[in-house]
Tab-separated table of C-alpha atoms in Angstrom:
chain	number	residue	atom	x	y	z
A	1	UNK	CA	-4.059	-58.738	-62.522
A	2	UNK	CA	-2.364	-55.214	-64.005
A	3	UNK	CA	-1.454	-52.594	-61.867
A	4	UNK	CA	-0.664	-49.081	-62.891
A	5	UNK	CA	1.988	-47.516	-60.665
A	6	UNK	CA	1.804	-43.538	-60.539
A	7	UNK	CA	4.280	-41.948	-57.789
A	8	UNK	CA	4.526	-37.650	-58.577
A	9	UNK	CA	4.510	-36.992	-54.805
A	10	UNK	CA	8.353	-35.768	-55.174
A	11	UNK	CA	10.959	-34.098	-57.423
A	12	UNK	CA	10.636	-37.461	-59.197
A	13	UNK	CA	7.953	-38.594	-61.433
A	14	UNK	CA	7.427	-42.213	-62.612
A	15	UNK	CA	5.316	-44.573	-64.328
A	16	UNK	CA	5.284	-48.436	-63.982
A	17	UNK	CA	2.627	-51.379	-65.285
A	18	UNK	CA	2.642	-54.481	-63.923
A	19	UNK	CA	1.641	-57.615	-64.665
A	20	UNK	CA	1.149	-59.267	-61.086
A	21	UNK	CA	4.406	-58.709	-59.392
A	22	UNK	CA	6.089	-58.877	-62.662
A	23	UNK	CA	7.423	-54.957	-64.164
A	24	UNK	CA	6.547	-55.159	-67.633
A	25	UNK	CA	7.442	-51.721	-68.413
A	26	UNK	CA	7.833	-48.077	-66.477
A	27	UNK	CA	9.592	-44.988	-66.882
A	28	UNK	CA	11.169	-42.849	-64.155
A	29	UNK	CA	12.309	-39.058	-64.710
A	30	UNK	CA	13.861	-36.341	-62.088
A	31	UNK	CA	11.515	-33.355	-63.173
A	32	UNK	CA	11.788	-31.225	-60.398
A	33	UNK	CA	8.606	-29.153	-61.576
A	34	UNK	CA	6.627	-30.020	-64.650
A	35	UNK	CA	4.352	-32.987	-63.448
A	36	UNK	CA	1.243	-31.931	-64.635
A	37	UNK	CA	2.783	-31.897	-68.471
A	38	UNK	CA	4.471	-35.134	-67.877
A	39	UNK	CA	2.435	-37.964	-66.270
A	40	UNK	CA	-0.156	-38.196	-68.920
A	41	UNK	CA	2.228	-39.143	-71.709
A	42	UNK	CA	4.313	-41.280	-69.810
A	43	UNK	CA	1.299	-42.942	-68.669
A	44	UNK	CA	-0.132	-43.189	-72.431
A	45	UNK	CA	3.562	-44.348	-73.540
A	46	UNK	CA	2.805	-47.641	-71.475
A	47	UNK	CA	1.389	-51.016	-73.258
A	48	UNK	CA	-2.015	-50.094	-73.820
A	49	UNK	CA	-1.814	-46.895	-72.819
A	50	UNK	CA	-0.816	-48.528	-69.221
A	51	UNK	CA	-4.711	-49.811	-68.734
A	52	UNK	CA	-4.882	-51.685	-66.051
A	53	UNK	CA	-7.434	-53.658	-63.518
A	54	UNK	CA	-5.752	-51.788	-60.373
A	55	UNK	CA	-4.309	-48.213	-60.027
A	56	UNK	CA	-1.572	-48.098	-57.349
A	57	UNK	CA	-0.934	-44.115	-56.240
A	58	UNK	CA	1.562	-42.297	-54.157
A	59	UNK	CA	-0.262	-40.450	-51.332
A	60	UNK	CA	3.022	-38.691	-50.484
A	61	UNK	CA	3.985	-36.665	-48.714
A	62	UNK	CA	5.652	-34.313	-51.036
A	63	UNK	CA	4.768	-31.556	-52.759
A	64	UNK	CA	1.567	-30.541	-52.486
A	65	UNK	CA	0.981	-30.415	-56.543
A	66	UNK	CA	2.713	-33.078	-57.431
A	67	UNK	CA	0.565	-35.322	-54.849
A	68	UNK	CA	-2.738	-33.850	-55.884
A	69	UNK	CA	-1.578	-34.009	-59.439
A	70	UNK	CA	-0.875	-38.059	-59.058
A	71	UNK	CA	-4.315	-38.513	-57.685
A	72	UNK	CA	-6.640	-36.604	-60.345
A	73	UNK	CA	-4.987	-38.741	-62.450
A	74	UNK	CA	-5.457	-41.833	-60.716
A	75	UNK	CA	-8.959	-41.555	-59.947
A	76	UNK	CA	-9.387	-40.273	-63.275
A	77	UNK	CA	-8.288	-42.977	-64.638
A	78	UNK	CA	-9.767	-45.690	-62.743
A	79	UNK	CA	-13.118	-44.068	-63.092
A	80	UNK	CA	-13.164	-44.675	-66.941
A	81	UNK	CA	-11.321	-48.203	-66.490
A	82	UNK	CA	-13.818	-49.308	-63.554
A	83	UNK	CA	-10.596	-50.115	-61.690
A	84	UNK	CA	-9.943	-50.710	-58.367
A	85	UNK	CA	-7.878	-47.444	-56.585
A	86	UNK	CA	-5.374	-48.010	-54.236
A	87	UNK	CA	-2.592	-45.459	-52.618
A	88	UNK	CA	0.398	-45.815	-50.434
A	89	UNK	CA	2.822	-43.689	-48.662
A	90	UNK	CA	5.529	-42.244	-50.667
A	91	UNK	CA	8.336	-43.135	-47.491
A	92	UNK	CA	7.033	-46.360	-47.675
A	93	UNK	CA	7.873	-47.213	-50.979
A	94	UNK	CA	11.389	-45.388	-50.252
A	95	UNK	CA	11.650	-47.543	-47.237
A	96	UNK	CA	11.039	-50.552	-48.894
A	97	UNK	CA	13.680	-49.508	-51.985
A	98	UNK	CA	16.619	-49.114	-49.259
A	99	UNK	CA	15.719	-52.227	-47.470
A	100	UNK	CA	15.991	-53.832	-50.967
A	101	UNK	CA	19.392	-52.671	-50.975
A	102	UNK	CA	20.878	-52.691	-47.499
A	103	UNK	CA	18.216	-55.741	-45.889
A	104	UNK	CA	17.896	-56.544	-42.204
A	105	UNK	CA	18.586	-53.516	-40.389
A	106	UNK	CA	16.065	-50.493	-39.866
A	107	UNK	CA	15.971	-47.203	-42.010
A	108	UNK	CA	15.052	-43.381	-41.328
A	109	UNK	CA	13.290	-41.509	-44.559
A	110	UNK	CA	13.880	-38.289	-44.792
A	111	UNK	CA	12.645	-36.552	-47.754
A	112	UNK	CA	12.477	-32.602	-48.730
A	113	UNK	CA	9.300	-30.663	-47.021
A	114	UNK	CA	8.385	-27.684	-47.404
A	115	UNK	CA	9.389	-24.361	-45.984
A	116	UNK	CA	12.885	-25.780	-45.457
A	117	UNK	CA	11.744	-29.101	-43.410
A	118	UNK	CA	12.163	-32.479	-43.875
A	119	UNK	CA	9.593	-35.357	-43.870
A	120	UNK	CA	11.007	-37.698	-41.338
A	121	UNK	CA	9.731	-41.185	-40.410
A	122	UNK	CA	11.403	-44.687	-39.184
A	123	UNK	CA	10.735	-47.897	-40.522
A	124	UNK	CA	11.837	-51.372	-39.417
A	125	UNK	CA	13.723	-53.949	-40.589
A	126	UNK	CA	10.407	-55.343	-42.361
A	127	UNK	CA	9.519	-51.742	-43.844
A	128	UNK	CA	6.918	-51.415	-41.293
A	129	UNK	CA	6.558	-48.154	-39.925
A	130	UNK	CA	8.289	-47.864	-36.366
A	131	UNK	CA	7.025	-44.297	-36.156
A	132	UNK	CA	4.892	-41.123	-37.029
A	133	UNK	CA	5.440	-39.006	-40.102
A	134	UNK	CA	7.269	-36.050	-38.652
A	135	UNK	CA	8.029	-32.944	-40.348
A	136	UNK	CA	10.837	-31.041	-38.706
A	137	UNK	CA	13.530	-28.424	-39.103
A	138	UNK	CA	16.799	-30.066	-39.905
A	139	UNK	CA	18.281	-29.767	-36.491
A	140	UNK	CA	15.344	-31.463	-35.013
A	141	UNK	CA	15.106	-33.850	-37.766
A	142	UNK	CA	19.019	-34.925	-36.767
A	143	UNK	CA	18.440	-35.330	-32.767
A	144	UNK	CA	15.311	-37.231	-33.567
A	145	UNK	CA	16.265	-40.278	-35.511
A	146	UNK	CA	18.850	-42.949	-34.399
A	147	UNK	CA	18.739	-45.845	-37.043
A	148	UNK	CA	22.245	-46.133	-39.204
A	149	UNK	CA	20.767	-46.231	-42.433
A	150	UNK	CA	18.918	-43.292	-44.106
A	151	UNK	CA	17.446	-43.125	-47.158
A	152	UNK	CA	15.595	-40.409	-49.313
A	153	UNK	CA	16.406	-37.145	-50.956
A	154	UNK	CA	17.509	-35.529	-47.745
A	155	UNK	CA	19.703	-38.535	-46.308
A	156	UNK	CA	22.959	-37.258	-46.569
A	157	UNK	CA	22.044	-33.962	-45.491
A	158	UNK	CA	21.133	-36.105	-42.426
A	159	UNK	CA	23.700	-38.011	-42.077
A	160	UNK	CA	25.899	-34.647	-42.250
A	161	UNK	CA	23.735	-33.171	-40.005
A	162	UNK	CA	24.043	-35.665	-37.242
A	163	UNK	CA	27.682	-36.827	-37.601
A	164	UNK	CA	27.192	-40.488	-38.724
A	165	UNK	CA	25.201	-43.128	-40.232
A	166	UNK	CA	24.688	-44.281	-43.902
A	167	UNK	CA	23.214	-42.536	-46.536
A	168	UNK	CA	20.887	-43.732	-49.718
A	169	UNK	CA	20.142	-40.962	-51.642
A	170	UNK	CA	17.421	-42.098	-53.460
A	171	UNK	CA	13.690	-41.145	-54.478
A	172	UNK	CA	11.003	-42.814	-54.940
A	173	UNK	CA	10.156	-45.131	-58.390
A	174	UNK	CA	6.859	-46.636	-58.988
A	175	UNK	CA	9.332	-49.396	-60.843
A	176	UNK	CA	9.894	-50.701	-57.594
A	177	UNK	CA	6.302	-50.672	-56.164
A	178	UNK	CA	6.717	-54.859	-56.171
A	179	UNK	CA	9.140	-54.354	-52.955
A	180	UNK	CA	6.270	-53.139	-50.605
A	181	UNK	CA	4.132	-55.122	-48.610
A	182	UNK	CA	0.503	-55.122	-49.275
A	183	UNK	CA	0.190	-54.224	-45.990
A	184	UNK	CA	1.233	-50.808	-46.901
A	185	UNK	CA	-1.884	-50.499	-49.221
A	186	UNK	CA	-5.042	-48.909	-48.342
A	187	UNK	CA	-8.319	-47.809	-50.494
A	188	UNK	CA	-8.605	-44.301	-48.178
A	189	UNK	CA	-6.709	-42.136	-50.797
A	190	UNK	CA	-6.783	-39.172	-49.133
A	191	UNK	CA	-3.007	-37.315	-49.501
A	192	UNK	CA	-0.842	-37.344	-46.994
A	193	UNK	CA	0.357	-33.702	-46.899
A	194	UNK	CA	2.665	-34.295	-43.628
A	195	UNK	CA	2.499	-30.956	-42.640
A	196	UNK	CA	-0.224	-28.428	-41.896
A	197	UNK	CA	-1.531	-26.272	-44.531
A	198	UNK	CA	0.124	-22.670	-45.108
A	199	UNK	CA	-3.266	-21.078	-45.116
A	200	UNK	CA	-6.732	-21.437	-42.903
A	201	UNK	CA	-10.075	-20.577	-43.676
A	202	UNK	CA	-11.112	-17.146	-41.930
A	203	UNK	CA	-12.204	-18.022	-38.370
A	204	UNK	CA	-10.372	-21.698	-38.581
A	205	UNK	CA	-9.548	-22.744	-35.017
């Protein structure tokens, strides 16, 4: 079975198609903004356009376009493919890179928010989530994690925050979506936001 990879949750946007668990090709690009513009063609510059039988999409959390952007695409996509849709969490797939890299010990993600927070969240030694997506000032971000090893775009700010531990700086690369578990899939692809919206309806509770 093929599976398209699109993660555009965060600064990063990437592209993968694989063949089972086998890569067999992807692209990965720090864009910062621009995601809109970019997925498409990287998506089209795939083998066969990167059709697939299974759609695998980054839920996030991130930024809020970049998310929303991933999944019109996706569900575009496997609308006019009749493929199956799947998401997972964007500090999953983070989780599961560091754990490829520094195995058998568990990992903090912390990732840029919004507003000047960071998404926070712990992880195991499996790359099972040990606790809820947080997102948190910095200073509250530091006292509330305890694991050595952090990983994401905001680890070493962590790390330097806090006083110790070990920092992966890395983001997330749909090149790598083989590491997770398929535990860590799910057909509900609503986003994961991670943080309350800045605006309410009029009368909202």
């Amino acid at each position: 079975m093929k599976t398209l990879v699109i993660d555009s949750a965060t600064e990063a946007c990437s592209v993968a198609l694989f063949d089972g668990v086998a890569l067999v090709a992807g692209d990965w690009r720090m864009l910062g903004r621009g995601h809109a513009e970019q997925l498409v063609p990287m998506i089209q510059a795939l083998p066969g356009n990167g059709q697939a039988d299974r759609i695998a999409v980054a839920l996030g959390p991130g930024s809020f376009t970049g998310v929303r952007v991933g999944l019109a695409a996706a569900r575009a996509l496997a609308f006019a493919w009749n493929a199956d849709l799947v998401g997972y969490p964007t500090l999953a797939l983070i989780a599961a890179m560091a754990l490829d890299e520094q195995p058998g010990e568990p990992v903090t993600v912390c990732t840029t928010g919004g507003h000047g927070e960071w998404f926070v969240q712990a992880f195991d030694a499996a790359g099972t989530a040990a606790g809820e997506l947080a997102s948190l000032p910095p200073a509250a971000a530091a006292t509330s994690t305890c694991s050595d090893l952090v990983a994401g775009s905001q680890s070493q700010a962590l790390v330097t925050q806090r006083g110790n531990g070990v920092a992966l700086e890395i983001w997330p690369d749909a090149r790598s979506f083989h590491l997770m578990s398929a535990s860590q899939l799910t057909s509900e692809t609503a986003p994961l936001y991670g943080r309350a919206p800045d605006a309410r309806l009029p009368g909202a509770a």
